[in-house]
Amino acid sequence: MSAATGTSILGIWNALSNGLAIVGAFVADSYLGRFRVVAIGSISTLIGVIILWLTSMIPQLKSSTCSQFQHVCNGTTAIQLAVLLSSFMFMSLGAGFVRPCSIIFGADQLEKKEKPENQRLIDSYFNWYYASIGISTIFAVTIIVYIQDRYGWQVGFGIPVMLMFCSVSMFLIGSPFYIKVKAKESLFIGLLQAVVAAFGKRFTNIPLTNFDDCYHQPHESEFLELSNDFRCLNRACMIQDPQRDLNPDGSATNPWSLCSVEQVESLKVLLKVLPMWSTGIVIFVMTRQFPFSVLQTMTMDRHIFPQFEVPAASFSVFMMIAFTIWIIFYDRVLVPLLPKYTGWSRVLSPVFRMGIGIIVSCVSMALSAITESIRRQRAIEEGHEDDLSALLNMSAMWLVPQYALLGVAEAAYSVGQIEFFYSLLPKSMSSIASAMATTGTAVSCLAASLLVSGVDWLSSTGDKTSWLSSNINRGHLDYYFWLLTFLSLLNFLYFLVVCRLYEPGNNGRSRLSLEAEEIQSDYRLLPESS
């Protein structure tokens, strides 16, 4: 198939894999539980990897190669394309089920109310979970890519199949020893019922004070008190006529017109985290600019040693190395040392680390713009304005600092974000906490595509050379990076506004210690004036 078709398929696969995370989260929290969802997702991923491996093993599933003398190639048959897409479908389903649930399933094993000291262990767990992602990515883009290039696709795909088989086997063997949190009734339906019930009672007056007998609150309800945030939603759980609205056992006669306090509060807390969730879209857009960086490195000297040249597409490994080093440095150095000198029970709160990530991403984009301006000017001075195949007298190592800063930014923000969501959302929505972060990645992919298309169209009007021209020596990629810097700065200002909605409580402790004291979370909206 053509490069454009392959790129489109991979783009759809990436968006689908991230978008399905919200589906996996709802299935886990509402129906099957996290263990079953992770198991199904792992097996689905294994099936997808096996099918992909078979496309390199079975001749009938491989597209015919084109020699340099052929002007027209046979291309890919319908069956070959269907088999390839089926492998992507299984892997997308697996990723959508595993990504939002695996990290929370691991936290379930550590969260014990009778041991509040496990709070530090959970904080460290989140750091090392993301560190393992960084290490595995480095392994994939270096060793696996080298094996595929050296020994072919059959061996290159066969090794991931073996690793995935071992992973699934080990996970299933440990089943008897896991703590498995049971799923509750459909969370999605409960949230939808709260919206419908509140809208149906939109003309009903809300009491100035909250009386327990005014609201439907079953004994097993997780929330003990109805908050004053988004008070318009309180109508959903208001009891207007007890004889009409309630059954003899205390349950609602019509759950679409009367909801529990827990349903309403679950909807409220989900709405509360959306502004903070939206601050991550821009920073994840920054990490989607790698294709332009590849074009830069292809025009520069990529030699580290005279006999060793780093492939242009492998420069992302510097970002993952910085990503991993930051997480390890934070967990192993900053966390043990800073409390000794500051007296803080927790080094940096999740929100503070998210802010660090946004600031560092802004610096990274500014550095990218400066470096590209220097590279472009040198290309013009050396007379390579129309010759992309010419190598500039400039080392590609100039790009390493911006990659490293972007890796630190993603590490600081990603881990802080998942800890923030996990601390704020109730236990019944833990998988959604992880899914929101993954869904943010899917949204950022779409936002990045729209941004690139918009900039390319606007900058090329009037027969002018686009900023994002394939000939980057004639384009102005540096202007585009300055635009991203400006957007990142605006995002930081927006982040500060969002932070005004939240105040850290109890020195930023996580939900573990707070639930031990029967408090909902360690972040609250600022109290409203009565």
Coordinates of C-alpha atoms in Angstrom, one line a residue:
M1 CA 0.0 0.0 0.0
S2 CA 1.1 3.6 -0.4
A3 CA 2.7 5.6 2.3
A4 CA -0.3 7.9 2.6
T5 CA -2.7 4.9 3.0
G6 CA -0.4 3.3 5.6
T7 CA -0.1 6.6 7.5
S8 CA -3.9 7.0 7.5
I9 CA -4.5 3.5 8.8
L10 CA -1.9 4.0 11.6
G11 CA -3.5 7.3 12.5
I12 CA -7.0 5.8 12.8
W13 CA -5.6 2.9 14.8
N14 CA -3.9 5.3 17.2
A15 CA -7.0 7.4 17.7
L16 CA -9.2 4.3 18.1
S17 CA -6.9 2.8 20.6
N18 CA -6.9 5.9 22.8
G19 CA -10.6 6.6 22.3
L20 CA -11.6 3.1 23.3
A21 CA -10.1 3.7 26.8
I22 CA -13.3 5.4 28.0
V23 CA -15.3 2.3 26.9
G24 CA -12.9 0.0 28.7
A25 CA -13.2 2.1 31.8
F26 CA -17.0 2.1 31.9
V27 CA -17.1 -1.7 31.3
A28 CA -14.6 -2.2 34.1
D29 CA -16.3 0.0 36.7
S30 CA -19.9 -0.9 35.8
Y31 CA -20.0 -4.5 34.6
L32 CA -16.9 -6.8 34.5
G33 CA -14.4 -5.4 37.0
R34 CA -10.9 -4.4 36.3
F35 CA -9.3 -7.8 36.4
R36 CA -11.6 -9.3 33.8
V37 CA -11.2 -6.2 31.5
V38 CA -7.4 -6.3 31.8
A39 CA -7.5 -10.0 31.0
I40 CA -9.7 -9.6 28.0
G41 CA -7.7 -6.7 26.7
S42 CA -4.4 -8.6 27.1
I43 CA -5.7 -11.6 25.3
S44 CA -7.1 -9.4 22.5
T45 CA -3.8 -7.7 22.1
L46 CA -2.0 -11.1 22.0
I47 CA -4.4 -12.2 19.2
G48 CA -3.8 -9.0 17.3
V49 CA 0.0 -9.3 17.5
I50 CA -0.2 -13.0 16.4
I51 CA -2.3 -12.0 13.4
L52 CA 0.2 -9.3 12.5
W53 CA 3.0 -11.8 12.8
L54 CA 1.2 -14.2 10.5
T55 CA 1.0 -11.5 7.8
S56 CA 4.8 -11.6 7.6
M57 CA 4.9 -15.5 7.7
I58 CA 2.2 -16.6 5.3
P59 CA 2.9 -15.7 1.6
Q60 CA -0.8 -15.3 0.8
L61 CA -1.1 -12.6 3.5
K62 CA 1.9 -10.6 2.3
S63 CA 1.5 -7.9 -0.4
S64 CA 3.6 -8.4 -3.4
T65 CA 6.8 -6.5 -3.6
C66 CA 7.5 -4.1 -6.5
S67 CA 10.8 -4.1 -8.3
Q68 CA 12.5 -0.9 -9.3
F69 CA 11.6 -1.7 -13.0
Q70 CA 7.8 -1.9 -12.3
H71 CA 5.8 1.3 -12.8
V72 CA 2.5 -0.2 -11.6
C73 CA 2.3 -2.6 -8.6
N74 CA -0.4 -5.0 -7.8
G75 CA -0.9 -3.5 -4.4
T76 CA -2.7 -5.1 -1.5
T77 CA -5.7 -7.4 -2.0
A78 CA -8.9 -7.1 -0.1
I79 CA -8.2 -10.2 2.0
Q80 CA -4.7 -9.0 2.9
L81 CA -6.0 -5.6 4.0
A82 CA -8.9 -7.2 5.9
V83 CA -6.4 -9.5 7.8
L84 CA -4.2 -6.5 8.6
L85 CA -7.1 -4.3 9.8
S86 CA -8.3 -7.2 11.9
S87 CA -5.0 -7.3 13.7
F88 CA -5.2 -3.6 14.4
M89 CA -8.8 -4.0 15.6
F90 CA -7.8 -6.6 18.2
M91 CA -4.9 -4.5 19.3
S92 CA -7.0 -1.4 19.5
L93 CA -9.6 -3.2 21.6
G94 CA -6.8 -4.6 23.8
A95 CA -5.3 -1.2 24.3
G96 CA -8.6 0.4 25.1
F97 CA -9.2 -2.2 27.8
V98 CA -5.7 -2.4 29.3
R99 CA -4.6 1.2 29.3
P100 CA -7.2 2.7 31.6
C101 CA -7.5 -0.4 33.9
S102 CA -4.1 -1.8 34.4
I103 CA -2.6 1.1 36.3
I104 CA -5.7 1.3 38.6
F105 CA -5.8 -2.5 39.0
G106 CA -2.2 -2.3 40.3
A107 CA -3.2 0.5 42.7
D108 CA -6.0 -1.7 44.0
Q109 CA -3.4 -4.2 45.2
L110 CA -1.7 -1.5 47.4
E111 CA -4.7 0.4 48.7
K112 CA -5.7 -0.8 52.1
K113 CA -7.6 1.4 54.5
E114 CA -6.2 -0.3 57.5
K115 CA -2.7 0.7 56.4
P116 CA -2.7 4.5 55.6
E117 CA 1.1 4.4 55.4
N118 CA 0.6 2.7 52.0
Q119 CA -0.1 6.2 50.6
R120 CA 3.7 6.7 49.9
L121 CA 3.8 3.3 48.3
I122 CA 0.9 4.2 45.9
D123 CA 2.6 7.5 45.0
S124 CA 5.8 5.6 44.2
Y125 CA 3.8 3.1 42.2
F126 CA 2.4 5.7 39.8
N127 CA 5.9 7.0 39.2
W128 CA 7.3 3.5 38.5
Y129 CA 4.4 2.5 36.3
Y130 CA 5.2 5.4 34.0
A131 CA 8.9 4.7 34.3
S132 CA 8.3 1.2 33.0
I133 CA 6.4 2.6 30.0
G134 CA 9.4 4.8 29.2
I135 CA 11.8 1.9 29.5
S136 CA 9.7 -0.4 27.4
T137 CA 9.4 2.4 24.7
I138 CA 13.1 2.8 24.7
F139 CA 13.5 -1.0 24.3
A140 CA 10.9 -1.0 21.4
V141 CA 12.4 1.9 19.4
T142 CA 16.0 0.7 19.7
I143 CA 16.4 -3.1 20.2
I144 CA 13.2 -4.3 18.5
V145 CA 13.6 -1.9 15.6
Y146 CA 17.2 -3.1 15.2
I147 CA 16.1 -6.7 15.2
Q148 CA 13.4 -6.0 12.6
D149 CA 15.9 -4.2 10.4
R150 CA 18.6 -6.8 10.8
Y151 CA 16.6 -10.1 10.8
G152 CA 13.4 -9.1 9.0
W153 CA 9.7 -8.8 10.0
Q154 CA 9.2 -12.4 10.8
V155 CA 11.7 -12.3 13.7
G156 CA 10.8 -8.7 14.5
F157 CA 7.2 -9.5 15.0
G158 CA 7.9 -12.9 16.5
I159 CA 9.7 -11.5 19.5
P160 CA 6.7 -9.2 20.6
V161 CA 4.4 -12.2 20.2
M162 CA 6.6 -14.2 22.6
L163 CA 6.9 -11.3 25.1
M164 CA 3.1 -10.7 25.0
F165 CA 2.4 -14.4 25.5
C166 CA 4.6 -14.5 28.6
S167 CA 3.0 -11.3 29.9
V168 CA -0.5 -12.7 29.5
S169 CA 0.4 -16.0 31.0
M170 CA 2.1 -14.4 34.1
F171 CA -0.9 -12.1 34.6
L172 CA -3.4 -15.0 34.5
I173 CA -1.3 -17.3 36.7
G174 CA -1.3 -14.6 39.4
S175 CA -5.1 -14.5 39.4
P176 CA -5.7 -16.2 42.8
F177 CA -3.5 -13.7 44.6
Y178 CA -5.1 -10.4 43.3
I179 CA -7.4 -8.1 45.1
K180 CA -10.4 -7.8 42.7
V181 CA -12.7 -4.9 43.2
K182 CA -16.2 -5.8 42.2
A183 CA -18.1 -3.7 39.6
K184 CA -21.2 -1.8 40.6
E185 CA -24.3 -1.1 38.6
S186 CA -23.8 0.7 35.3
L187 CA -22.0 3.9 36.1
F188 CA -22.6 5.4 32.6
I189 CA -26.4 4.8 32.9
G190 CA -26.3 6.3 36.4
L191 CA -24.7 9.5 35.2
L192 CA -27.1 9.7 32.3
Q193 CA -30.1 9.2 34.7
A194 CA -28.8 12.1 36.9
V195 CA -28.7 14.4 33.8
V196 CA -32.2 13.4 32.7
A197 CA -33.7 13.7 36.2
A198 CA -32.2 17.1 36.7
F199 CA -33.4 18.3 33.4
G200 CA -36.9 16.9 34.1
K201 CA -37.1 18.9 37.3
R202 CA -35.5 22.0 36.0
F203 CA -38.4 24.2 37.2
T204 CA -38.5 22.7 40.7
N205 CA -37.3 25.0 43.5
I206 CA -34.2 23.8 45.4
P207 CA -34.2 24.1 49.2
L208 CA -31.8 26.7 50.6
T209 CA -30.5 24.1 53.1
N210 CA -29.8 20.4 52.5
F211 CA -32.1 18.2 54.6
D212 CA -31.5 14.5 54.5
D213 CA -35.2 13.7 54.1
C214 CA -35.4 15.9 51.0
Y215 CA -33.0 13.8 49.0
H216 CA -32.9 10.2 48.0
Q217 CA -29.9 8.6 49.7
P218 CA -29.8 4.8 50.1
H219 CA -27.9 3.4 53.1
E220 CA -25.2 2.0 50.9
S221 CA -24.5 5.3 49.3
E222 CA -20.8 6.2 49.1
F223 CA -21.5 10.0 49.7
L224 CA -22.9 11.1 53.1
E225 CA -23.6 14.7 52.2
L226 CA -24.8 16.5 49.2
S227 CA -22.5 19.3 48.1
N228 CA -23.5 22.8 47.0
D229 CA -21.4 22.7 43.8
F230 CA -23.5 22.6 40.6
R231 CA -26.7 23.0 42.8
C232 CA -28.9 22.7 39.7
L233 CA -28.1 19.0 39.6
N234 CA -29.4 18.5 43.2
R235 CA -32.9 18.4 41.7
A236 CA -32.1 15.0 40.3
C237 CA -32.2 13.4 43.8
M238 CA -34.9 15.6 45.3
I239 CA -37.9 13.6 46.7
Q240 CA -41.1 15.5 45.7
D241 CA -43.7 12.9 46.8
P242 CA -42.4 10.0 48.9
Q243 CA -45.4 7.8 48.2
R244 CA -45.0 8.3 44.5
D245 CA -41.3 8.5 44.1
L246 CA -40.2 5.6 46.5
N247 CA -41.0 1.9 46.7
P248 CA -41.7 0.3 50.1
D249 CA -38.0 -0.8 50.3
G250 CA -36.8 2.8 49.8
S251 CA -35.7 2.4 46.2
A252 CA -36.7 4.8 43.5
T253 CA -39.8 3.9 41.5
N254 CA -38.4 5.5 38.4
P255 CA -34.6 5.9 38.4
W256 CA -34.9 8.3 35.5
S257 CA -36.8 10.8 37.5
L258 CA -35.2 10.3 41.0
C259 CA -31.5 9.5 41.5
S260 CA -29.4 8.8 44.5
V261 CA -27.1 11.4 46.1
E262 CA -24.2 9.2 45.0
Q263 CA -25.2 9.4 41.3
V264 CA -25.5 13.2 41.5
E265 CA -22.2 13.6 43.3
S266 CA -20.5 11.3 40.8
L267 CA -21.7 13.5 38.0
K268 CA -20.5 16.6 39.8
V269 CA -17.0 15.4 40.5
L270 CA -16.7 14.3 36.8
L271 CA -17.6 17.9 35.8
K272 CA -15.1 19.3 38.3
V273 CA -12.2 17.5 36.8
L274 CA -13.0 18.4 33.2
P275 CA -11.3 21.9 33.3
M276 CA -8.1 20.4 34.7
W277 CA -8.3 17.6 32.1
S278 CA -8.5 20.1 29.3
T279 CA -5.2 21.7 30.3
G280 CA -3.4 18.6 29.1
I281 CA -4.6 18.8 25.5
V282 CA -2.0 21.5 24.5
I283 CA 0.9 19.8 26.2
F284 CA 0.1 16.5 24.4
V285 CA -0.2 18.3 21.1
M286 CA 3.5 19.3 21.6
T287 CA 4.5 15.6 21.6
R288 CA 2.7 15.1 18.3
Q289 CA 5.2 17.3 16.4
F290 CA 7.7 14.5 16.0
P291 CA 7.3 14.2 12.2
F292 CA 8.5 17.7 11.7
S293 CA 11.5 17.0 13.9
V294 CA 12.3 14.0 11.7
L295 CA 12.5 16.3 8.7
Q296 CA 14.9 18.5 10.7
T297 CA 17.2 15.7 11.7
M298 CA 17.4 14.4 8.1
T299 CA 19.1 17.6 7.0
M300 CA 21.6 17.6 9.9
D301 CA 24.7 15.5 10.8
R302 CA 23.4 12.7 13.0
H303 CA 26.8 11.1 13.8
I304 CA 27.6 10.6 17.5
F305 CA 30.8 8.8 16.6
P306 CA 32.5 8.7 13.2
Q307 CA 31.2 5.2 12.6
F308 CA 27.8 5.5 14.3
E309 CA 24.9 7.5 12.9
V310 CA 21.6 7.8 14.8
P311 CA 18.6 7.2 12.5
A312 CA 16.4 10.2 12.1
A313 CA 13.3 8.4 13.3
S314 CA 15.1 7.2 16.5
F315 CA 15.7 10.6 18.0
S316 CA 12.5 10.2 20.0
V317 CA 14.5 7.9 22.2
F318 CA 16.1 10.9 23.8
M319 CA 12.7 12.1 24.8
M320 CA 11.9 8.7 26.4
I321 CA 15.2 8.6 28.1
A322 CA 14.6 12.0 29.7
F323 CA 11.0 10.9 30.5
T324 CA 12.3 7.9 32.4
I325 CA 15.2 9.6 34.1
W326 CA 13.0 12.4 35.5
I327 CA 10.5 9.9 37.0
I328 CA 13.3 7.9 38.6
F329 CA 15.1 11.0 39.8
Y330 CA 11.9 12.4 41.3
D331 CA 11.0 9.1 43.1
R332 CA 14.4 8.1 44.3
V333 CA 16.1 11.4 44.9
L334 CA 13.7 14.3 45.4
V335 CA 11.1 12.4 47.4
P336 CA 13.5 11.1 50.1
L337 CA 15.7 14.2 50.3
L338 CA 13.5 17.3 50.1
P339 CA 11.3 16.4 53.2
K340 CA 14.4 16.4 55.3
Y341 CA 15.1 20.0 54.4
T342 CA 11.6 21.4 53.9
G343 CA 9.5 19.5 56.4
W344 CA 6.9 18.7 53.7
S345 CA 5.1 15.4 54.0
R346 CA 4.9 15.3 50.3
V347 CA 7.5 16.7 47.9
L348 CA 5.4 18.1 45.1
S349 CA 1.6 17.9 44.8
P350 CA 0.1 16.5 41.6
V351 CA -1.1 20.0 40.5
F352 CA 2.3 21.5 41.1
R353 CA 4.0 18.9 39.0
M354 CA 1.4 19.4 36.2
G355 CA 2.3 23.1 36.3
I356 CA 6.0 22.2 36.0
G357 CA 5.2 20.1 32.9
I358 CA 3.3 22.9 31.2
I359 CA 6.1 25.4 31.9
V360 CA 8.8 23.0 30.7
S361 CA 6.8 22.3 27.5
C362 CA 6.7 26.0 26.8
V363 CA 10.5 26.3 27.2
S364 CA 10.9 23.2 24.9
M365 CA 8.9 24.8 22.1
A366 CA 10.7 28.1 22.4
L367 CA 14.1 26.2 22.2
S368 CA 12.7 24.3 19.2
A369 CA 11.9 27.6 17.5
I370 CA 15.3 29.1 18.2
T371 CA 17.1 25.9 17.0
E372 CA 15.1 25.7 13.8
S373 CA 15.7 29.4 13.1
I374 CA 19.5 28.7 13.3
R375 CA 19.2 25.6 11.2
R376 CA 17.2 27.3 8.5
Q377 CA 19.5 30.3 8.3
R378 CA 22.5 28.0 8.0
A379 CA 20.9 26.0 5.2
I380 CA 20.3 29.3 3.3
E381 CA 23.9 30.5 3.9
E382 CA 25.3 27.2 2.7
G383 CA 23.1 27.4 -0.5
H384 CA 20.9 24.4 0.3
E385 CA 17.6 26.2 0.2
D386 CA 16.3 23.9 -2.5
D387 CA 18.4 20.8 -1.7
L388 CA 16.9 18.7 1.1
S389 CA 19.3 15.9 0.5
A390 CA 22.3 18.0 1.4
L391 CA 23.6 17.7 4.9
L392 CA 24.3 20.9 6.8
N393 CA 27.4 21.6 8.7
M394 CA 25.4 21.4 11.9
S395 CA 25.1 18.5 14.4
A396 CA 21.6 17.0 15.0
M397 CA 22.6 16.9 18.7
W398 CA 21.3 20.5 18.8
L399 CA 17.9 18.9 18.9
V400 CA 18.5 16.7 21.9
P401 CA 17.8 19.4 24.6
Q402 CA 14.4 20.1 23.2
Y403 CA 13.6 16.4 23.1
A404 CA 14.9 16.1 26.7
L405 CA 12.8 19.0 27.9
L406 CA 9.7 17.6 26.2
G407 CA 10.3 14.3 27.9
V408 CA 10.6 15.9 31.3
A409 CA 7.4 17.9 30.6
E410 CA 5.4 14.8 29.6
A411 CA 6.7 12.9 32.6
A412 CA 5.9 15.6 35.1
Y413 CA 2.4 16.3 33.7
S414 CA 1.3 12.8 33.0
V415 CA 2.1 11.3 36.4
G416 CA 0.7 14.4 38.2
Q417 CA -2.5 14.3 36.1
I418 CA -3.3 10.6 36.8
E419 CA -2.6 11.1 40.6
F420 CA -4.8 14.2 40.5
F421 CA -7.7 12.3 38.9
Y422 CA -7.2 9.3 41.1
S423 CA -7.3 11.5 44.3
L424 CA -10.4 13.4 43.2
L425 CA -12.7 10.8 41.6
P426 CA -14.5 8.4 43.9
K427 CA -13.5 4.7 44.1
S428 CA -16.3 3.7 41.8
M429 CA -14.8 5.8 39.0
S430 CA -11.1 4.9 39.4
S431 CA -10.8 3.4 35.9
I432 CA -12.4 6.5 34.4
A433 CA -9.6 8.5 36.1
S434 CA -7.1 6.7 34.0
A435 CA -9.3 6.7 30.9
M436 CA -9.6 10.4 31.0
A437 CA -5.8 10.8 30.6
T438 CA -5.8 8.3 27.7
T439 CA -8.8 10.0 26.1
G440 CA -6.9 13.3 26.4
T441 CA -4.2 11.8 24.2
A442 CA -6.9 10.9 21.5
V443 CA -8.3 14.4 21.6
S444 CA -4.8 15.9 21.3
C445 CA -4.2 13.8 18.2
L446 CA -7.3 15.3 16.6
A447 CA -6.3 18.8 17.8
A448 CA -2.8 18.5 16.4
S449 CA -4.1 17.4 13.0
L450 CA -6.6 20.3 12.9
L451 CA -3.8 22.7 14.0
V452 CA -1.4 21.5 11.3
S453 CA -4.1 21.6 8.6
G454 CA -5.2 25.1 9.6
V455 CA -1.6 26.5 9.8
D456 CA -0.7 24.9 6.5
W457 CA -3.8 26.4 4.8
L458 CA -3.5 29.9 6.3
S459 CA 0.2 30.3 5.8
S460 CA 0.0 29.2 2.1
T461 CA -2.7 31.6 1.0
G462 CA -1.8 34.1 -1.7
D463 CA 0.6 31.6 -3.3
K464 CA 3.0 31.9 -0.4
T465 CA 5.2 29.1 0.8
S466 CA 3.6 27.3 3.7
W467 CA 5.2 27.4 7.1
L468 CA 4.9 23.6 7.1
S469 CA 6.2 23.1 3.5
S470 CA 7.9 19.7 2.8
N471 CA 10.9 21.8 1.9
I472 CA 11.6 23.0 5.5
N473 CA 14.5 25.1 4.2
R474 CA 12.0 27.3 2.4
G475 CA 9.2 27.0 4.9
H476 CA 9.1 28.6 8.3
L477 CA 8.9 25.7 10.8
D478 CA 10.4 28.1 13.4
Y479 CA 7.2 30.3 13.1
Y480 CA 5.1 27.2 13.8
F481 CA 7.1 26.4 16.9
W482 CA 6.7 30.0 18.1
L483 CA 3.0 29.6 17.6
L484 CA 3.1 26.4 19.8
T485 CA 5.1 28.4 22.4
F486 CA 2.4 31.1 22.5
L487 CA -0.3 28.5 22.8
S488 CA 1.6 26.8 25.6
L489 CA 2.0 30.1 27.4
L490 CA -1.8 30.7 27.0
N491 CA -2.4 27.2 28.3
F492 CA -0.3 27.9 31.4
L493 CA -2.4 31.0 32.1
Y494 CA -5.5 29.0 31.7
F495 CA -4.0 26.4 34.0
L496 CA -3.5 29.0 36.7
V497 CA -7.2 30.1 36.3
V498 CA -8.3 26.4 36.7
C499 CA -6.1 26.0 39.8
R500 CA -8.1 28.8 41.4
L501 CA -11.0 26.4 41.5
Y502 CA -9.1 23.9 43.6
E503 CA -7.3 24.2 46.9
P504 CA -5.0 21.4 48.2
G505 CA -6.1 20.0 51.5
N506 CA -4.3 18.1 54.1
N507 CA -0.9 18.7 52.5
G508 CA -1.9 17.1 49.3
R509 CA -2.5 13.6 50.7
S510 CA -3.9 11.0 48.4
R511 CA -7.3 9.4 48.6
L512 CA -5.9 6.5 50.5
S513 CA -5.3 8.3 53.8
L514 CA -8.4 10.5 53.4
E515 CA -10.7 7.6 52.8
A516 CA -9.3 6.1 56.0
E517 CA -10.7 9.2 57.7
E518 CA -13.9 9.0 55.7
I519 CA -13.1 12.1 53.7
Q520 CA -13.9 12.0 50.0
S521 CA -10.6 13.4 48.5
D522 CA -7.7 15.7 49.0
Y523 CA -8.8 18.3 46.5
R524 CA -12.0 20.3 46.9
L525 CA -13.7 23.2 45.1
L526 CA -13.4 26.4 46.9
P527 CA -16.4 26.9 49.2
E528 CA -19.2 28.9 47.8
S529 CA -20.7 31.9 49.6
S530 CA -24.2 31.3 50.9

